[in-house]
């Protein structure tokens, strides 16, 4: 990953926490696909979408932290929403508000597997990620193959349980 992309992600992550607290959403975020990918870095997002498409997944992408928080806290909880078979998420992108929404989603929908990753973590972020029950947390040293393998096996297990 290029250093300027990393710096951009770090700035966005820091701003995200305070940037939209209390601000109302102006539009509805809708999820489409088998896999919900939450990633704000364009290069990584494209790489993951390509990888998932090779595995024959339909991917719905959310690339904005505010949209991700809204989707996780409101839209996916509605009875009309189609739950994904798998959620793959850049945990750093979500911040505390998004991770809390994801934690509630995991608690109310334990059959939906969640993979959390972050190229850069802090002890606080690792602790926060570990509190999300049922989520698979990939180590920062994990590579794309680790993510692909986890996604394929979790989606297969989800399908076998009849979700």
PDB file of C-alpha atoms in Angstrom:
ATOM      1  CA  UNK A   1       0.000   0.000   0.000  1.00  0.00           C
ATOM      2  CA  UNK A   2       1.353   3.400  -0.856  1.00  0.00           C
ATOM      3  CA  UNK A   3       2.243   5.690   2.025  1.00  0.00           C
ATOM      4  CA  UNK A   4       0.039   8.542   0.734  1.00  0.00           C
ATOM      5  CA  UNK A   5      -2.982   6.219   0.706  1.00  0.00           C
ATOM      6  CA  UNK A   6      -2.179   5.232   4.286  1.00  0.00           C
ATOM      7  CA  UNK A   7      -1.913   8.859   5.373  1.00  0.00           C
ATOM      8  CA  UNK A   8      -5.187   9.652   3.646  1.00  0.00           C
ATOM      9  CA  UNK A   9      -6.906   6.759   5.429  1.00  0.00           C
ATOM     10  CA  UNK A  10      -5.491   7.841   8.783  1.00  0.00           C
ATOM     11  CA  UNK A  11      -6.708  11.419   8.270  1.00  0.00           C
ATOM     12  CA  UNK A  12     -10.150  10.215   7.180  1.00  0.00           C
ATOM     13  CA  UNK A  13     -10.384   7.875  10.160  1.00  0.00           C
ATOM     14  CA  UNK A  14      -9.495  10.622  12.595  1.00  0.00           C
ATOM     15  CA  UNK A  15     -11.939  13.086  11.011  1.00  0.00           C
ATOM     16  CA  UNK A  16     -14.693  10.493  10.738  1.00  0.00           C
ATOM     17  CA  UNK A  17     -15.197  10.179  14.474  1.00  0.00           C
ATOM     18  CA  UNK A  18     -16.129  13.844  14.962  1.00  0.00           C
ATOM     19  CA  UNK A  19     -17.197  14.753  11.452  1.00  0.00           C
ATOM     20  CA  UNK A  20     -20.739  13.476  11.509  1.00  0.00           C
ATOM     21  CA  UNK A  21     -21.825  12.954  15.082  1.00  0.00           C
ATOM     22  CA  UNK A  22     -25.356  14.192  15.388  1.00  0.00           C
ATOM     23  CA  UNK A  23     -25.672  15.113  11.720  1.00  0.00           C
ATOM     24  CA  UNK A  24     -28.810  13.707  10.083  1.00  0.00           C
ATOM     25  CA  UNK A  25     -28.555  11.597   6.938  1.00  0.00           C
ATOM     26  CA  UNK A  26     -29.856  13.239   3.812  1.00  0.00           C
ATOM     27  CA  UNK A  27     -30.266  10.043   1.786  1.00  0.00           C
ATOM     28  CA  UNK A  28     -30.939   6.378   2.377  1.00  0.00           C
ATOM     29  CA  UNK A  29     -28.081   3.925   1.948  1.00  0.00           C
ATOM     30  CA  UNK A  30     -29.122   0.660   0.307  1.00  0.00           C
ATOM     31  CA  UNK A  31     -27.176  -2.578   0.257  1.00  0.00           C
ATOM     32  CA  UNK A  32     -27.205  -4.865  -2.783  1.00  0.00           C
ATOM     33  CA  UNK A  33     -25.310  -8.160  -3.059  1.00  0.00           C
ATOM     34  CA  UNK A  34     -24.253 -11.269  -1.162  1.00  0.00           C
ATOM     35  CA  UNK A  35     -21.211  -9.653   0.424  1.00  0.00           C
ATOM     36  CA  UNK A  36     -21.166  -6.222   2.015  1.00  0.00           C
ATOM     37  CA  UNK A  37     -17.703  -4.699   1.648  1.00  0.00           C
ATOM     38  CA  UNK A  38     -17.000  -1.625   3.759  1.00  0.00           C
ATOM     39  CA  UNK A  39     -13.750  -0.058   2.569  1.00  0.00           C
ATOM     40  CA  UNK A  40     -12.774   3.555   1.981  1.00  0.00           C
ATOM     41  CA  UNK A  41      -9.430   3.114   0.202  1.00  0.00           C
ATOM     42  CA  UNK A  42     -10.067   2.965  -3.533  1.00  0.00           C
ATOM     43  CA  UNK A  43      -7.159   0.660  -4.426  1.00  0.00           C
ATOM     44  CA  UNK A  44      -7.889  -1.864  -1.681  1.00  0.00           C
ATOM     45  CA  UNK A  45     -11.624  -1.707  -2.411  1.00  0.00           C
ATOM     46  CA  UNK A  46     -11.041  -2.510  -6.086  1.00  0.00           C
ATOM     47  CA  UNK A  47      -8.634  -5.316  -5.243  1.00  0.00           C
ATOM     48  CA  UNK A  48     -11.115  -6.871  -2.821  1.00  0.00           C
ATOM     49  CA  UNK A  49     -14.026  -6.487  -5.256  1.00  0.00           C
ATOM     50  CA  UNK A  50     -12.014  -8.197  -7.987  1.00  0.00           C
ATOM     51  CA  UNK A  51     -11.001 -11.004  -5.641  1.00  0.00           C
ATOM     52  CA  UNK A  52     -14.578 -11.560  -4.465  1.00  0.00           C
ATOM     53  CA  UNK A  53     -15.903 -11.461  -8.037  1.00  0.00           C
ATOM     54  CA  UNK A  54     -13.417 -14.211  -8.964  1.00  0.00           C
ATOM     55  CA  UNK A  55     -14.996 -16.273  -6.186  1.00  0.00           C
ATOM     56  CA  UNK A  56     -18.433 -15.590  -7.750  1.00  0.00           C
ATOM     57  CA  UNK A  57     -19.733 -13.281  -5.039  1.00  0.00           C
ATOM     58  CA  UNK A  58     -22.052 -10.384  -5.741  1.00  0.00           C
ATOM     59  CA  UNK A  59     -20.502  -7.482  -3.846  1.00  0.00           C
ATOM     60  CA  UNK A  60     -22.200  -4.407  -2.470  1.00  0.00           C
ATOM     61  CA  UNK A  61     -19.734  -1.682  -1.540  1.00  0.00           C
ATOM     62  CA  UNK A  62     -19.930   1.122   0.985  1.00  0.00           C
ATOM     63  CA  UNK A  63     -16.960   3.448   0.733  1.00  0.00           C
ATOM     64  CA  UNK A  64     -17.988   6.287   3.039  1.00  0.00           C
ATOM     65  CA  UNK A  65     -17.800   5.954   6.832  1.00  0.00           C
ATOM     66  CA  UNK A  66     -21.003   7.906   7.379  1.00  0.00           C
ATOM     67  CA  UNK A  67     -22.913   5.720   4.931  1.00  0.00           C
ATOM     68  CA  UNK A  68     -21.490   2.595   6.574  1.00  0.00           C
ATOM     69  CA  UNK A  69     -22.619   3.708  10.017  1.00  0.00           C
ATOM     70  CA  UNK A  70     -26.096   4.497   8.737  1.00  0.00           C
ATOM     71  CA  UNK A  71     -26.376   1.183   6.925  1.00  0.00           C
ATOM     72  CA  UNK A  72     -25.162  -0.844   9.901  1.00  0.00           C
ATOM     73  CA  UNK A  73     -27.270   0.984  12.465  1.00  0.00           C
ATOM     74  CA  UNK A  74     -30.510   1.532  10.562  1.00  0.00           C
ATOM     75  CA  UNK A  75     -30.906  -0.008   7.136  1.00  0.00           C
ATOM     76  CA  UNK A  76     -29.755  -3.557   7.842  1.00  0.00           C
ATOM     77  CA  UNK A  77     -31.985  -3.710  10.904  1.00  0.00           C
ATOM     78  CA  UNK A  78     -35.130  -2.936   8.943  1.00  0.00           C
ATOM     79  CA  UNK A  79     -37.367  -5.864   8.112  1.00  0.00           C
ATOM     80  CA  UNK A  80     -37.321  -4.960   4.422  1.00  0.00           C
ATOM     81  CA  UNK A  81     -33.541  -5.152   4.157  1.00  0.00           C
ATOM     82  CA  UNK A  82     -31.822  -8.144   2.600  1.00  0.00           C
ATOM     83  CA  UNK A  83     -29.121  -9.287   4.998  1.00  0.00           C
ATOM     84  CA  UNK A  84     -25.776 -10.067   3.392  1.00  0.00           C
ATOM     85  CA  UNK A  85     -24.273 -13.549   3.583  1.00  0.00           C
ATOM     86  CA  UNK A  86     -21.007 -11.978   4.710  1.00  0.00           C
ATOM     87  CA  UNK A  87     -19.723  -8.578   5.861  1.00  0.00           C
ATOM     88  CA  UNK A  88     -16.089  -7.623   5.249  1.00  0.00           C
ATOM     89  CA  UNK A  89     -15.044  -4.421   6.922  1.00  0.00           C
ATOM     90  CA  UNK A  90     -12.076  -2.125   7.347  1.00  0.00           C
ATOM     91  CA  UNK A  91     -12.532  -1.631  11.095  1.00  0.00           C
ATOM     92  CA  UNK A  92     -10.404   1.511  11.306  1.00  0.00           C
ATOM     93  CA  UNK A  93     -12.678   3.229   8.818  1.00  0.00           C
ATOM     94  CA  UNK A  94     -15.748   2.840  11.039  1.00  0.00           C
ATOM     95  CA  UNK A  95     -14.485   4.445  14.214  1.00  0.00           C
ATOM     96  CA  UNK A  96     -16.203   3.887  17.568  1.00  0.00           C
ATOM     97  CA  UNK A  97     -19.711   4.736  16.346  1.00  0.00           C
ATOM     98  CA  UNK A  98     -19.536   2.296  13.439  1.00  0.00           C
ATOM     99  CA  UNK A  99     -17.987  -0.478  15.508  1.00  0.00           C
ATOM    100  CA  UNK A 100     -20.765  -0.087  18.088  1.00  0.00           C
ATOM    101  CA  UNK A 101     -23.363  -0.393  15.304  1.00  0.00           C
ATOM    102  CA  UNK A 102     -21.571  -3.450  13.935  1.00  0.00           C
ATOM    103  CA  UNK A 103     -21.483  -4.966  17.417  1.00  0.00           C
ATOM    104  CA  UNK A 104     -25.275  -4.550  17.736  1.00  0.00           C
ATOM    105  CA  UNK A 105     -25.768  -6.015  14.262  1.00  0.00           C
ATOM    106  CA  UNK A 106     -23.643  -9.059  15.122  1.00  0.00           C
ATOM    107  CA  UNK A 107     -25.531  -9.583  18.388  1.00  0.00           C
ATOM    108  CA  UNK A 108     -28.933  -9.478  16.685  1.00  0.00           C
ATOM    109  CA  UNK A 109     -27.848 -11.458  13.581  1.00  0.00           C
ATOM    110  CA  UNK A 110     -25.319 -14.056  14.756  1.00  0.00           C
ATOM    111  CA  UNK A 111     -25.731 -16.071  11.539  1.00  0.00           C
ATOM    112  CA  UNK A 112     -24.155 -13.303   9.438  1.00  0.00           C
ATOM    113  CA  UNK A 113     -20.379 -13.769   9.505  1.00  0.00           C
ATOM    114  CA  UNK A 114     -18.219 -10.659   9.785  1.00  0.00           C
ATOM    115  CA  UNK A 115     -14.552 -10.288   8.872  1.00  0.00           C
ATOM    116  CA  UNK A 116     -12.774  -7.300  10.405  1.00  0.00           C
ATOM    117  CA  UNK A 117      -9.380  -6.165   9.228  1.00  0.00           C
ATOM    118  CA  UNK A 118      -7.196  -3.118   9.453  1.00  0.00           C
ATOM    119  CA  UNK A 119      -3.725  -2.579   8.105  1.00  0.00           C
ATOM    120  CA  UNK A 120      -2.982  -0.306  11.056  1.00  0.00           C
ATOM    121  CA  UNK A 121      -4.293  -0.936  14.529  1.00  0.00           C
ATOM    122  CA  UNK A 122      -3.793   0.471  17.965  1.00  0.00           C
ATOM    123  CA  UNK A 123      -4.318  -1.375  21.233  1.00  0.00           C
ATOM    124  CA  UNK A 124      -7.641   0.451  21.616  1.00  0.00           C
ATOM    125  CA  UNK A 125      -8.829  -0.593  18.140  1.00  0.00           C
ATOM    126  CA  UNK A 126      -7.737  -4.225  18.672  1.00  0.00           C
ATOM    127  CA  UNK A 127      -9.606  -4.288  21.986  1.00  0.00           C
ATOM    128  CA  UNK A 128     -12.717  -2.781  20.355  1.00  0.00           C
ATOM    129  CA  UNK A 129     -12.594  -5.279  17.479  1.00  0.00           C
ATOM    130  CA  UNK A 130     -12.231  -8.189  19.933  1.00  0.00           C
ATOM    131  CA  UNK A 131     -15.442  -7.146  21.721  1.00  0.00           C
ATOM    132  CA  UNK A 132     -17.539  -7.764  18.606  1.00  0.00           C
ATOM    133  CA  UNK A 133     -18.942 -11.206  19.268  1.00  0.00           C
ATOM    134  CA  UNK A 134     -18.633 -13.691  16.452  1.00  0.00           C
ATOM    135  CA  UNK A 135     -16.463 -11.486  14.238  1.00  0.00           C
ATOM    136  CA  UNK A 136     -13.350 -12.894  12.621  1.00  0.00           C
ATOM    137  CA  UNK A 137     -10.520 -10.452  13.249  1.00  0.00           C
ATOM    138  CA  UNK A 138      -7.622 -10.683  10.813  1.00  0.00           C
ATOM    139  CA  UNK A 139      -4.193  -9.673  12.018  1.00  0.00           C
ATOM    140  CA  UNK A 140      -2.595  -6.604  10.391  1.00  0.00           C
ATOM    141  CA  UNK A 141       0.001  -8.964   8.878  1.00  0.00           C
ATOM    142  CA  UNK A 142      -2.726 -10.924   7.051  1.00  0.00           C
ATOM    143  CA  UNK A 143      -2.627 -10.778   3.291  1.00  0.00           C
ATOM    144  CA  UNK A 144      -5.223 -10.913   0.540  1.00  0.00           C
ATOM    145  CA  UNK A 145      -5.076 -14.712   0.413  1.00  0.00           C
ATOM    146  CA  UNK A 146      -5.934 -14.895   4.125  1.00  0.00           C
ATOM    147  CA  UNK A 147      -8.935 -12.644   3.528  1.00  0.00           C
ATOM    148  CA  UNK A 148     -10.051 -14.622   0.460  1.00  0.00           C
ATOM    149  CA  UNK A 149      -9.780 -17.915   2.314  1.00  0.00           C
ATOM    150  CA  UNK A 150     -11.748 -16.608   5.307  1.00  0.00           C
ATOM    151  CA  UNK A 151     -14.442 -15.120   3.061  1.00  0.00           C
ATOM    152  CA  UNK A 152     -14.924 -18.314   1.067  1.00  0.00           C
ATOM    153  CA  UNK A 153     -15.054 -20.579   4.121  1.00  0.00           C
ATOM    154  CA  UNK A 154     -17.371 -18.286   6.128  1.00  0.00           C
ATOM    155  CA  UNK A 155     -19.760 -17.813   3.214  1.00  0.00           C
ATOM    156  CA  UNK A 156     -19.829 -21.585   2.605  1.00  0.00           C
ATOM    157  CA  UNK A 157     -20.558 -22.233   6.276  1.00  0.00           C
ATOM    158  CA  UNK A 158     -23.299 -19.584   6.233  1.00  0.00           C
ATOM    159  CA  UNK A 159     -24.935 -21.242   3.214  1.00  0.00           C
ATOM    160  CA  UNK A 160     -24.809 -24.680   4.878  1.00  0.00           C
ATOM    161  CA  UNK A 161     -26.618 -23.403   7.963  1.00  0.00           C
ATOM    162  CA  UNK A 162     -29.467 -22.314   5.707  1.00  0.00           C
ATOM    163  CA  UNK A 163     -29.061 -18.573   6.040  1.00  0.00           C
TER     164      UNK A 163
END
